[in-house]
Tab-separated table of C-alpha atoms and ligand atoms in Angstrom:
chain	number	residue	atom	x	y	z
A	1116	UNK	CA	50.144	-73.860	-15.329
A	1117	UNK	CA	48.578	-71.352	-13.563
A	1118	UNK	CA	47.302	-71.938	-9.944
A	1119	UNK	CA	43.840	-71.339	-10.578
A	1120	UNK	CA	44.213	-73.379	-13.638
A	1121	UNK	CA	45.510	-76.018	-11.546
A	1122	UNK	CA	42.538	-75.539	-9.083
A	1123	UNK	CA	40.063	-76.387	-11.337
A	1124	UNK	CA	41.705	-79.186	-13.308
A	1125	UNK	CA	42.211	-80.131	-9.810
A	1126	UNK	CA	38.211	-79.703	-8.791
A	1127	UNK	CA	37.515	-81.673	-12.727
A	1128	UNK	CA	39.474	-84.426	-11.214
A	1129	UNK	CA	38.486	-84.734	-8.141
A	1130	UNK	CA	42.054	-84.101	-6.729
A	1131	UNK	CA	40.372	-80.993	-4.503
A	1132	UNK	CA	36.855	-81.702	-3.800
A	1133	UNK	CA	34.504	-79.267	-2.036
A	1134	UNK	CA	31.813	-80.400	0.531
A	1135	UNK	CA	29.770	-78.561	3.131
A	1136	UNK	CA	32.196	-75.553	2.817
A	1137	UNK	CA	34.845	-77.875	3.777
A	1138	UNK	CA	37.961	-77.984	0.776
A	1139	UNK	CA	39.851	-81.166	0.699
A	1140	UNK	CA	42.633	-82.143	-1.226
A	1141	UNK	CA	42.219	-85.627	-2.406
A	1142	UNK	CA	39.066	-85.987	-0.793
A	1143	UNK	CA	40.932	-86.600	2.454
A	1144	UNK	CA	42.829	-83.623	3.599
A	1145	UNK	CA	41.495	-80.192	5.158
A	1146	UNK	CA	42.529	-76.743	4.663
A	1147	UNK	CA	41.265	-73.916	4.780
A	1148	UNK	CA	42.026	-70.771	2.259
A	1149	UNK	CA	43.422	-67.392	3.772
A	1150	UNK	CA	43.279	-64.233	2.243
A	1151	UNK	CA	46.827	-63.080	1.953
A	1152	UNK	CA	46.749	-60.186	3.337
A	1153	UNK	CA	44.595	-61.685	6.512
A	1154	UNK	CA	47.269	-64.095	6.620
A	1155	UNK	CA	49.949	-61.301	6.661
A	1156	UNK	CA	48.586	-59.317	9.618
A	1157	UNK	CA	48.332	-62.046	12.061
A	1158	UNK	CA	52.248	-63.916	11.335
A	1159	UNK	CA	53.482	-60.128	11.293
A	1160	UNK	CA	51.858	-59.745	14.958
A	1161	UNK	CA	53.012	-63.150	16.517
A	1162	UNK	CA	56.522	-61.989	14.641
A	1163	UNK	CA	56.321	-58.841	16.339
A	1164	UNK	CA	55.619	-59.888	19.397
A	1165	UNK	CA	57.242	-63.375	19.842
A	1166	UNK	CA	60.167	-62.797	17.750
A	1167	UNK	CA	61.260	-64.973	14.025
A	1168	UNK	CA	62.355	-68.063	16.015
A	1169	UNK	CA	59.192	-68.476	17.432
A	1170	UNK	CA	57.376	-68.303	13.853
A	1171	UNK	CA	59.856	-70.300	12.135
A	1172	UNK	CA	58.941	-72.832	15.202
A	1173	UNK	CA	55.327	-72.239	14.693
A	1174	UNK	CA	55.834	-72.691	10.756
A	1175	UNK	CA	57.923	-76.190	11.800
A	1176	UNK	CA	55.152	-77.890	14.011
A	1177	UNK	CA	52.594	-77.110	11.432
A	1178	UNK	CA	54.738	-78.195	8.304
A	1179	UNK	CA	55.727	-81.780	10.740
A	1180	UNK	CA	52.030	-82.313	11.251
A	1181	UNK	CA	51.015	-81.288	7.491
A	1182	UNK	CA	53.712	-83.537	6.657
A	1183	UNK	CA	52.958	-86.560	8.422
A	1184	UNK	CA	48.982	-85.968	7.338
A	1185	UNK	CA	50.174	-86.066	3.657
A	1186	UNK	CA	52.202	-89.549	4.509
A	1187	UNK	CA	49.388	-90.980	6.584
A	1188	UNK	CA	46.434	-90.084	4.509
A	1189	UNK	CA	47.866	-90.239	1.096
A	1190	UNK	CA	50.362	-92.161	1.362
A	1191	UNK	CA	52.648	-89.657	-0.583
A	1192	UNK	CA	56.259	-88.938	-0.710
A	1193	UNK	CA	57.115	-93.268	-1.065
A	1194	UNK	CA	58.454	-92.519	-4.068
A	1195	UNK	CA	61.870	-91.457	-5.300
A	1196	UNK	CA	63.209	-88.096	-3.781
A	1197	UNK	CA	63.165	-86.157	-7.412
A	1198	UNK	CA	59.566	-87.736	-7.853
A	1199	UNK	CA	58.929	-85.905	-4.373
A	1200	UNK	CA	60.167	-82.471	-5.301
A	1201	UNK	CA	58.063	-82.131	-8.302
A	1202	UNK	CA	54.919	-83.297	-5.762
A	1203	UNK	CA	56.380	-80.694	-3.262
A	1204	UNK	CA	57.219	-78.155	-6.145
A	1205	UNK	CA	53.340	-78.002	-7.597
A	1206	UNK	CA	51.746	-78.903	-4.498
A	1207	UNK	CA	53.242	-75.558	-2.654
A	1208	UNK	CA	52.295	-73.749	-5.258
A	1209	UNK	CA	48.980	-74.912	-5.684
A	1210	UNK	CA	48.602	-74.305	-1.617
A	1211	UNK	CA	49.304	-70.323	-2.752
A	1212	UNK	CA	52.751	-71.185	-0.867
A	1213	UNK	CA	54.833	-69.273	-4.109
A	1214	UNK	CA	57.158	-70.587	-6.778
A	1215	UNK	CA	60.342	-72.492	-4.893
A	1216	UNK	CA	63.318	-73.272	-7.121
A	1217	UNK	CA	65.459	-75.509	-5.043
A	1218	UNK	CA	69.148	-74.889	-6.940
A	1219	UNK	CA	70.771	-77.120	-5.067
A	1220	UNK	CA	69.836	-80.138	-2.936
A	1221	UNK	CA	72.518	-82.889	-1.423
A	1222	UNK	CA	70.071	-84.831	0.901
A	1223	UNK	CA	72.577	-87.239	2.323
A	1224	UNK	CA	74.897	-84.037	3.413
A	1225	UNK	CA	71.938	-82.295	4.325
A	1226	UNK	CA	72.679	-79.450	1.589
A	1227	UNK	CA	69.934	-77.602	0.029
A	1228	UNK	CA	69.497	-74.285	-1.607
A	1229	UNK	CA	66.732	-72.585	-2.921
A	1230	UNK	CA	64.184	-69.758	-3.508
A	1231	UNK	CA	61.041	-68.505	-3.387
A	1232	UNK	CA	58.727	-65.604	-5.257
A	1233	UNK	CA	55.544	-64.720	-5.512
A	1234	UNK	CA	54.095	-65.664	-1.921
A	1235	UNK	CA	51.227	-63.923	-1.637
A	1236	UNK	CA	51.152	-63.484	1.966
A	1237	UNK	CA	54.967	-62.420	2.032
A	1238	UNK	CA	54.398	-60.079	-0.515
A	1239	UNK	CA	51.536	-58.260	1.491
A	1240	UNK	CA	53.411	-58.278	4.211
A	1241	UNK	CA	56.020	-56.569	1.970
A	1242	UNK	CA	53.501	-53.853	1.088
A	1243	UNK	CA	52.361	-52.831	4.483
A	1244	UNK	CA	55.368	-53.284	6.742
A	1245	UNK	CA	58.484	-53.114	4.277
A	1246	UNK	CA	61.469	-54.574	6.094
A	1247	UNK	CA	59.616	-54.300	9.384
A	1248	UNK	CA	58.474	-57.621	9.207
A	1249	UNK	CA	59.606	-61.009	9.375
A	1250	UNK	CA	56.603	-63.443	8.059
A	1251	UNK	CA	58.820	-65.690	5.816
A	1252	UNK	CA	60.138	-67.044	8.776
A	1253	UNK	CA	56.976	-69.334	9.227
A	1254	UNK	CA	57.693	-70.434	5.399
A	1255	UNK	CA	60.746	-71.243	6.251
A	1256	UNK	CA	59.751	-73.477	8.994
A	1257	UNK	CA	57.166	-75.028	6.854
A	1258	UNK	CA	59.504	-75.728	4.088
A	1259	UNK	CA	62.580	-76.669	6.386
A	1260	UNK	CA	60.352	-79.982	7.782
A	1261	UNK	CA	59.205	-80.814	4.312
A	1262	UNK	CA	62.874	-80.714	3.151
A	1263	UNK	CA	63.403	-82.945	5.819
A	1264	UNK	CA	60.798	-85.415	5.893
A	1265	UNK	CA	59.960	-85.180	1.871
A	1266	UNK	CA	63.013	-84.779	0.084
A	1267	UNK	CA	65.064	-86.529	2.788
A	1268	UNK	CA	67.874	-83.751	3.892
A	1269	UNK	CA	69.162	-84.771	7.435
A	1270	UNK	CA	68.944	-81.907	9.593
A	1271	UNK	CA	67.180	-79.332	7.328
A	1272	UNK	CA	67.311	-76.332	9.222
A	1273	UNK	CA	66.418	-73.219	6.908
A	1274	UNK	CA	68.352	-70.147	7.175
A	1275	UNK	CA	67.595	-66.838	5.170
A	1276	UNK	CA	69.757	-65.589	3.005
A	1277	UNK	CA	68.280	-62.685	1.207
A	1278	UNK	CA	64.602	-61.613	1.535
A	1279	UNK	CA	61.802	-60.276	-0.615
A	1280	UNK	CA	60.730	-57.702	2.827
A	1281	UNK	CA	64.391	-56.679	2.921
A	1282	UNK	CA	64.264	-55.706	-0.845
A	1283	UNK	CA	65.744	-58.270	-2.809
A	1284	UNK	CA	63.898	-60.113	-5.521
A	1285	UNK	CA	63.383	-63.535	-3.653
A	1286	UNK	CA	64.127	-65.012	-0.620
A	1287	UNK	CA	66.908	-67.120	-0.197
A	1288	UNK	CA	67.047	-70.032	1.787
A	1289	UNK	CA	69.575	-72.411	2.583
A	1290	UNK	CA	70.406	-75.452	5.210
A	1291	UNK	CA	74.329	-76.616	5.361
A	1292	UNK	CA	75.165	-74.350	2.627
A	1293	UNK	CA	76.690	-70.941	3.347
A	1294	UNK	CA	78.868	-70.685	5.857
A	1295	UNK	CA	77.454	-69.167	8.792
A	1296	UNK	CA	78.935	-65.715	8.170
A	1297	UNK	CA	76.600	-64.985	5.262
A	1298	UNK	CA	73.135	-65.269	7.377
A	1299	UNK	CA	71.976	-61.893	7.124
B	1043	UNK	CA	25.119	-78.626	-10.177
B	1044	UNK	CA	27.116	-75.795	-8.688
B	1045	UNK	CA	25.728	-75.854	-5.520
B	1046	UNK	CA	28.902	-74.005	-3.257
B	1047	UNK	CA	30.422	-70.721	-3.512
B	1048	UNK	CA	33.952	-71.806	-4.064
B	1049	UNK	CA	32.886	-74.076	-7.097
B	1050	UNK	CA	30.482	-71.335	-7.821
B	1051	UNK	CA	32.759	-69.485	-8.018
B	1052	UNK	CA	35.706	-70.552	-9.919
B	1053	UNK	CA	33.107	-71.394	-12.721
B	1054	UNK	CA	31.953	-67.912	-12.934
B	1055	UNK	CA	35.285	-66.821	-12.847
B	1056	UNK	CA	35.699	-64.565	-9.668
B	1057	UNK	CA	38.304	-66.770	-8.172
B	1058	UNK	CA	41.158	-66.301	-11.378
B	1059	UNK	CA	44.944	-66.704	-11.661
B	1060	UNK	CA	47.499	-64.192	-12.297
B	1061	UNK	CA	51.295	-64.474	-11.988
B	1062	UNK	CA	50.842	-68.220	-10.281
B	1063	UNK	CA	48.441	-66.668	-7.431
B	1064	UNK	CA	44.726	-67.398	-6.700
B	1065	UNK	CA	43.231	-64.143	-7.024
B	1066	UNK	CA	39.402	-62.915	-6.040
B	1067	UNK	CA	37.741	-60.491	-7.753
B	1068	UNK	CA	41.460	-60.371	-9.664
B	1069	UNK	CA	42.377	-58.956	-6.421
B	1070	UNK	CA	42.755	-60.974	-3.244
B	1071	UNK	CA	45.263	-63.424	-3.137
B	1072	UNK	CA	44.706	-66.362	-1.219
B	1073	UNK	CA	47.181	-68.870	0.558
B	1074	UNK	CA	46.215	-72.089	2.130
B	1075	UNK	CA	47.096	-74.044	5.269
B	1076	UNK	CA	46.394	-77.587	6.050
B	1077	UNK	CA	43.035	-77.556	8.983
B	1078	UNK	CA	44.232	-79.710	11.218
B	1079	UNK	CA	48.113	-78.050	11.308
B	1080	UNK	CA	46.151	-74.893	11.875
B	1081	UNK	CA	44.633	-76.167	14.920
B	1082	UNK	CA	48.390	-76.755	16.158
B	1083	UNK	CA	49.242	-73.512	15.069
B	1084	UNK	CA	46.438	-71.961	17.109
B	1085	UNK	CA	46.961	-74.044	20.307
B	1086	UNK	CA	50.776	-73.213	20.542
B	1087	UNK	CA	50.151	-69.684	20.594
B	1088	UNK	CA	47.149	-70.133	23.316
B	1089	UNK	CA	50.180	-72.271	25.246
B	1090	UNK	CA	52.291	-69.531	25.492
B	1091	UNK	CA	51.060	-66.208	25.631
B	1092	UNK	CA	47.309	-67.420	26.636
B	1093	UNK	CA	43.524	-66.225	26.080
B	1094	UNK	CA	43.960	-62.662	25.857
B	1095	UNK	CA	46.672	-62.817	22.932
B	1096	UNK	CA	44.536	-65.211	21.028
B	1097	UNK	CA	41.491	-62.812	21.085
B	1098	UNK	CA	43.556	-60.315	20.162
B	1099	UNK	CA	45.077	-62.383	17.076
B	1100	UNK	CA	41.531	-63.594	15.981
B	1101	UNK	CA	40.428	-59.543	16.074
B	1102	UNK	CA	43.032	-58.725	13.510
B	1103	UNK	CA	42.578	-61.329	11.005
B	1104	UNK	CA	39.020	-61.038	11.252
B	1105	UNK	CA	39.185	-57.382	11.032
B	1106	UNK	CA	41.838	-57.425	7.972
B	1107	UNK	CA	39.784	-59.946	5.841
B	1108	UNK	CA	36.401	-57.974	6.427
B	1109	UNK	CA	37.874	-54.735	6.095
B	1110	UNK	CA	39.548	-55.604	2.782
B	1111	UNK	CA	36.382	-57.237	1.728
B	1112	UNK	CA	33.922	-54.021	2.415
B	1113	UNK	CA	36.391	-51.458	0.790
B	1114	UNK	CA	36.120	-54.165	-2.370
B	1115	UNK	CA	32.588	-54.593	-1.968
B	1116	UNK	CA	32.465	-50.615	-1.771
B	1117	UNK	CA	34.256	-49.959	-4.717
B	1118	UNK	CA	31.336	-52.399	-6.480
B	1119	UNK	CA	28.939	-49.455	-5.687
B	1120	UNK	CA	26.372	-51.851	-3.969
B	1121	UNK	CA	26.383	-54.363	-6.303
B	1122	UNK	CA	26.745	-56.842	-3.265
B	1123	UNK	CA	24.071	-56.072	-0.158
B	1124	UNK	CA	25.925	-55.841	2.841
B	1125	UNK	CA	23.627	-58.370	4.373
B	1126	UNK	CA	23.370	-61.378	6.937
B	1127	UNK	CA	23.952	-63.384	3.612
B	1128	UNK	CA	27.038	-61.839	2.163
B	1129	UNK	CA	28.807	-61.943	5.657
B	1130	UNK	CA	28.082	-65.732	5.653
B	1131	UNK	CA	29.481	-65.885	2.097
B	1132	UNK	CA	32.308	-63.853	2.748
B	1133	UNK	CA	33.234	-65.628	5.902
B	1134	UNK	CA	33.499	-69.051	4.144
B	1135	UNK	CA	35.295	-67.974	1.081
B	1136	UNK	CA	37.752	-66.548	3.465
B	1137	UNK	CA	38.027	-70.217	4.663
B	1138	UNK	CA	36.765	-69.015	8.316
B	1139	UNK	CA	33.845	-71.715	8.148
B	1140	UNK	CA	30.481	-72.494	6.504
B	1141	UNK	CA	28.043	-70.715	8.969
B	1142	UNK	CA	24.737	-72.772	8.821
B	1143	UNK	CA	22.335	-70.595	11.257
B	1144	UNK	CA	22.752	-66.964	11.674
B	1145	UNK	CA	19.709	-65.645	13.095
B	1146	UNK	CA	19.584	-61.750	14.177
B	1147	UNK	CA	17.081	-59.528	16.724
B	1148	UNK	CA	17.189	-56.303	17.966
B	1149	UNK	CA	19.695	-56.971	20.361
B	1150	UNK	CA	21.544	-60.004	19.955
B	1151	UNK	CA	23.198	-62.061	16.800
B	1152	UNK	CA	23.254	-65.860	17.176
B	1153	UNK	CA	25.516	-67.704	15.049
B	1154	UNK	CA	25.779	-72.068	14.805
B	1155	UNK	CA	28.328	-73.329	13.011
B	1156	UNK	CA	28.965	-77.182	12.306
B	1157	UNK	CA	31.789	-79.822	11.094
B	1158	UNK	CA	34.257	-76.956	11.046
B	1159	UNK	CA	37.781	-78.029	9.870
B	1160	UNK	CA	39.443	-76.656	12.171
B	1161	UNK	CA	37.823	-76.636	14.935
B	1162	UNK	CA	36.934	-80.222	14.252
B	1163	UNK	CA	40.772	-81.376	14.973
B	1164	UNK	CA	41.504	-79.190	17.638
B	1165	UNK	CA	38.766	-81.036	19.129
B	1166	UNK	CA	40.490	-84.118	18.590
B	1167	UNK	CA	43.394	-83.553	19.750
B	1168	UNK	CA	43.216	-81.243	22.479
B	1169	UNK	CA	40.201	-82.132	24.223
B	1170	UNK	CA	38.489	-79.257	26.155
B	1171	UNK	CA	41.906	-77.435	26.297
B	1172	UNK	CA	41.429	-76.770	22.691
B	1173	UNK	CA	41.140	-72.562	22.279
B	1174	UNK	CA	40.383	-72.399	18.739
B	1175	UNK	CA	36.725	-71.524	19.440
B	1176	UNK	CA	37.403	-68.524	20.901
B	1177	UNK	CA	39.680	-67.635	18.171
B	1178	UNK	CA	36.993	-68.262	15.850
B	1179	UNK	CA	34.134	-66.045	17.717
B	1180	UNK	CA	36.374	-63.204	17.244
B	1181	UNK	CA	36.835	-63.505	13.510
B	1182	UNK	CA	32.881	-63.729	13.355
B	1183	UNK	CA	32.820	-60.451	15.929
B	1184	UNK	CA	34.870	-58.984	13.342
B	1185	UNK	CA	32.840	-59.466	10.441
B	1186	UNK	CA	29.723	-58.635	12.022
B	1187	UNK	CA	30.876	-55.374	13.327
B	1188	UNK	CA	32.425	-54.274	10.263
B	1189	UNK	CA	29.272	-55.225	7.755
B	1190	UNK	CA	26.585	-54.154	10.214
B	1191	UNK	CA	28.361	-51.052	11.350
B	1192	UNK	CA	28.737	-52.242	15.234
B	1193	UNK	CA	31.169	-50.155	17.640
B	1194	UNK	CA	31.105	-53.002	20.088
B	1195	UNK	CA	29.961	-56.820	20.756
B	1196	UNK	CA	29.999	-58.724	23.920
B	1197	UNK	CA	30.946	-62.126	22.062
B	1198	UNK	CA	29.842	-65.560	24.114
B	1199	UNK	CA	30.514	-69.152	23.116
B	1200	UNK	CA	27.126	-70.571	24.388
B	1201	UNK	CA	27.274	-74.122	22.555
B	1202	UNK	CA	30.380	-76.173	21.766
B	1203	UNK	CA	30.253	-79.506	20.168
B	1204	UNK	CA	31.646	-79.198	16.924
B	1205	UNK	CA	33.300	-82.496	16.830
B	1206	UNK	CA	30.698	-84.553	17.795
B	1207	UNK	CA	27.882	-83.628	14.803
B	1208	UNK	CA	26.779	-80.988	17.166
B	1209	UNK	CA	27.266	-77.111	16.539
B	1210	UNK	CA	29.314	-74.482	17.860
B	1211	UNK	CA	27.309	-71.455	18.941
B	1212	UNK	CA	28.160	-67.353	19.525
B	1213	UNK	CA	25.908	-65.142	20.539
B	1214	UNK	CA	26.896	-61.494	19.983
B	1215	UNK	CA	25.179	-58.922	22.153
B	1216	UNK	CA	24.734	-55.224	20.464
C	1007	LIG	ZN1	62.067	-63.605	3.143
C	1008	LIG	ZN1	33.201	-74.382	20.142
């Protein structure tokens, strides 16, 4: 389905309601829509400045506090872990977060492999700085405490493996998986 | 009843899909980010490269959402007025905040802005360490100067309150 499909099925069932310019997922959560390319300009500037550790950090506090909001305020992510990566799976791409294939996933050894497309923001990033950028990085974070807390794989630590800005037709992320030779 | 622009909207079909991305106009592609994380987000940065940076941050996403909206709005051959009203518009449906009093004289702009999302949290949870305001008065700056064709604004945060039913206020000298 496509996003915007899923937006306003979504708005039909109250799942996303608007009120007083404020969007809410399930009536209970905040968040607030970025254009992409907005969104693109300011990660490629703290990236530029602060270095990819420090936006994969930035992308990890945010994902551990979106995270815990989902748990505390919906109650989500009690049920079984491959009940939780179809939630994960639509809800990221309903957040304009991309399309994330996880290929491989071993929660109890902390093994998990998968990849992403069509993020809008890492796309225009993609377009106006080429390889010159490194905005994924805060995805990574995001997705690296999800993988964690959500889908239960100890340690989850996201490492990049091939990139969209460096060319390559997704990007490639991995925790426990490669060994350490292959991070690029 | 339709009664808010991102409802409005979606109905009329300016917000649209393509290739699993929310598109505007069948052009701008949106991704979202939970409020309250986004107050983190904000805060963290403040905490480590301070009050400066953060101006500077808020300055270029401000600047790179109103920019992209005028050269769209442009291409529409003045279909939209580049008035007070479309910068209000245009500032919430980039999910900067529903502006509720924006009220312009010769030489000043005064904007209030209430029960902002953001803002809201960071409130919350950071007391009156929280920066986010002054993040936000430069995204506003940005707009303004870009649809009312303004070299320069001296921005000031006269009114903070947003998380206690009160309103946030910026007055931008020309
Ligand atoms: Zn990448
Ligand atoms: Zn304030």
């Amino acid at each position: 389905m496509s996003i915007v499909n899923y937006l306003k099925e979504s708005i039909l069932k109250r799942l996303i309601k608007v009120e007083d310019g404020r969007v809410k997922m399930f009536g209970k959560i905040d968040y607030i829509m970025f254009p992409g390319v907005a969104m693109a300009e300011f990660l490629h500037q703290i990236g530029k400045d602060m270095g990819e550790d420090y936006l994969f950090d930035l992308g990890y506090k945010a994902g551990l506090d979106g995270a815990n909001e989902m748990i505390e305020k919906l109650g989500l992510f009690a049920n079984s872990i491959p009940t939780n990566m179809n939630i994960i799976n639509s809800m990221f791409e309903t957040l304009g977060f991309g399309k994330m294939n996880i290929k491989v996933m071993h929660s109890e050894d902390g093994q998990i492999l998968l990849t992403l497309v069509e993020h809008p923001v890492i796309e225009y990033a993609k377009l106006k700085y080429g390889n010159k950028t490194r905005v994924c990085a805060l995805y990574r974070g995001i997705f690296s405490i999800h993988a964690e807390k959500d889908l239960k794989v100890k340690n989850c630590k996201l490492i990049e493996t091939q990139c969209v800005l460096k060319g390559d037709a997704f990007c490639e992320w991995s925790s426990n998986y490669f060994k350490k030779s292959k991070k690029t | 009843m339709v009664n808010n622009i991102f409802e409005d909207l979606i109905v009329r079909g300016g917000l649209v899909g393509n290739n699993n991305q929310l598109k505007l106009f069948r052009k701008i592609d949106f991704s979202m980010y939970p409020a309250r994380a986004f107050a983190i987000t904000i805060n963290d940065i403040y905490n480590k490269k301070g009050l400066d940076y953060l101006i500077k941050l808020g300055k270029i996403m401000g600047e790179s959402a109103a920019v992209m909206f005028r050269d769209e709005i442009n291409k529409m051959k003045s279909l939209i007025k580049k008035d007070y009203q479309t910068i209000k518009n245009l500032i919430e449906i980039s999910g900067f905040g529903k502006i509720e009093e924006f009220i312009e004289d010769e030489k000043k702009i005064t904007i209030r802005i209430k029960n902002h999302s953001v803002i809201a949290p960071s409130k919350e949870l950071f007391s009156n360490k929280s920066s986010v305001c002054s993040f936000y008065g430069e995204i506003y700056g940005a707009f303004i100067r870009i649809f009312k064709n303004i070299k320069k604004l001296k921005i000031t945060h006269t009114k903070c309150g947003c998380n206690n039913g009160e309103f946030c206020e910026w007055v931008y000298e020309k």
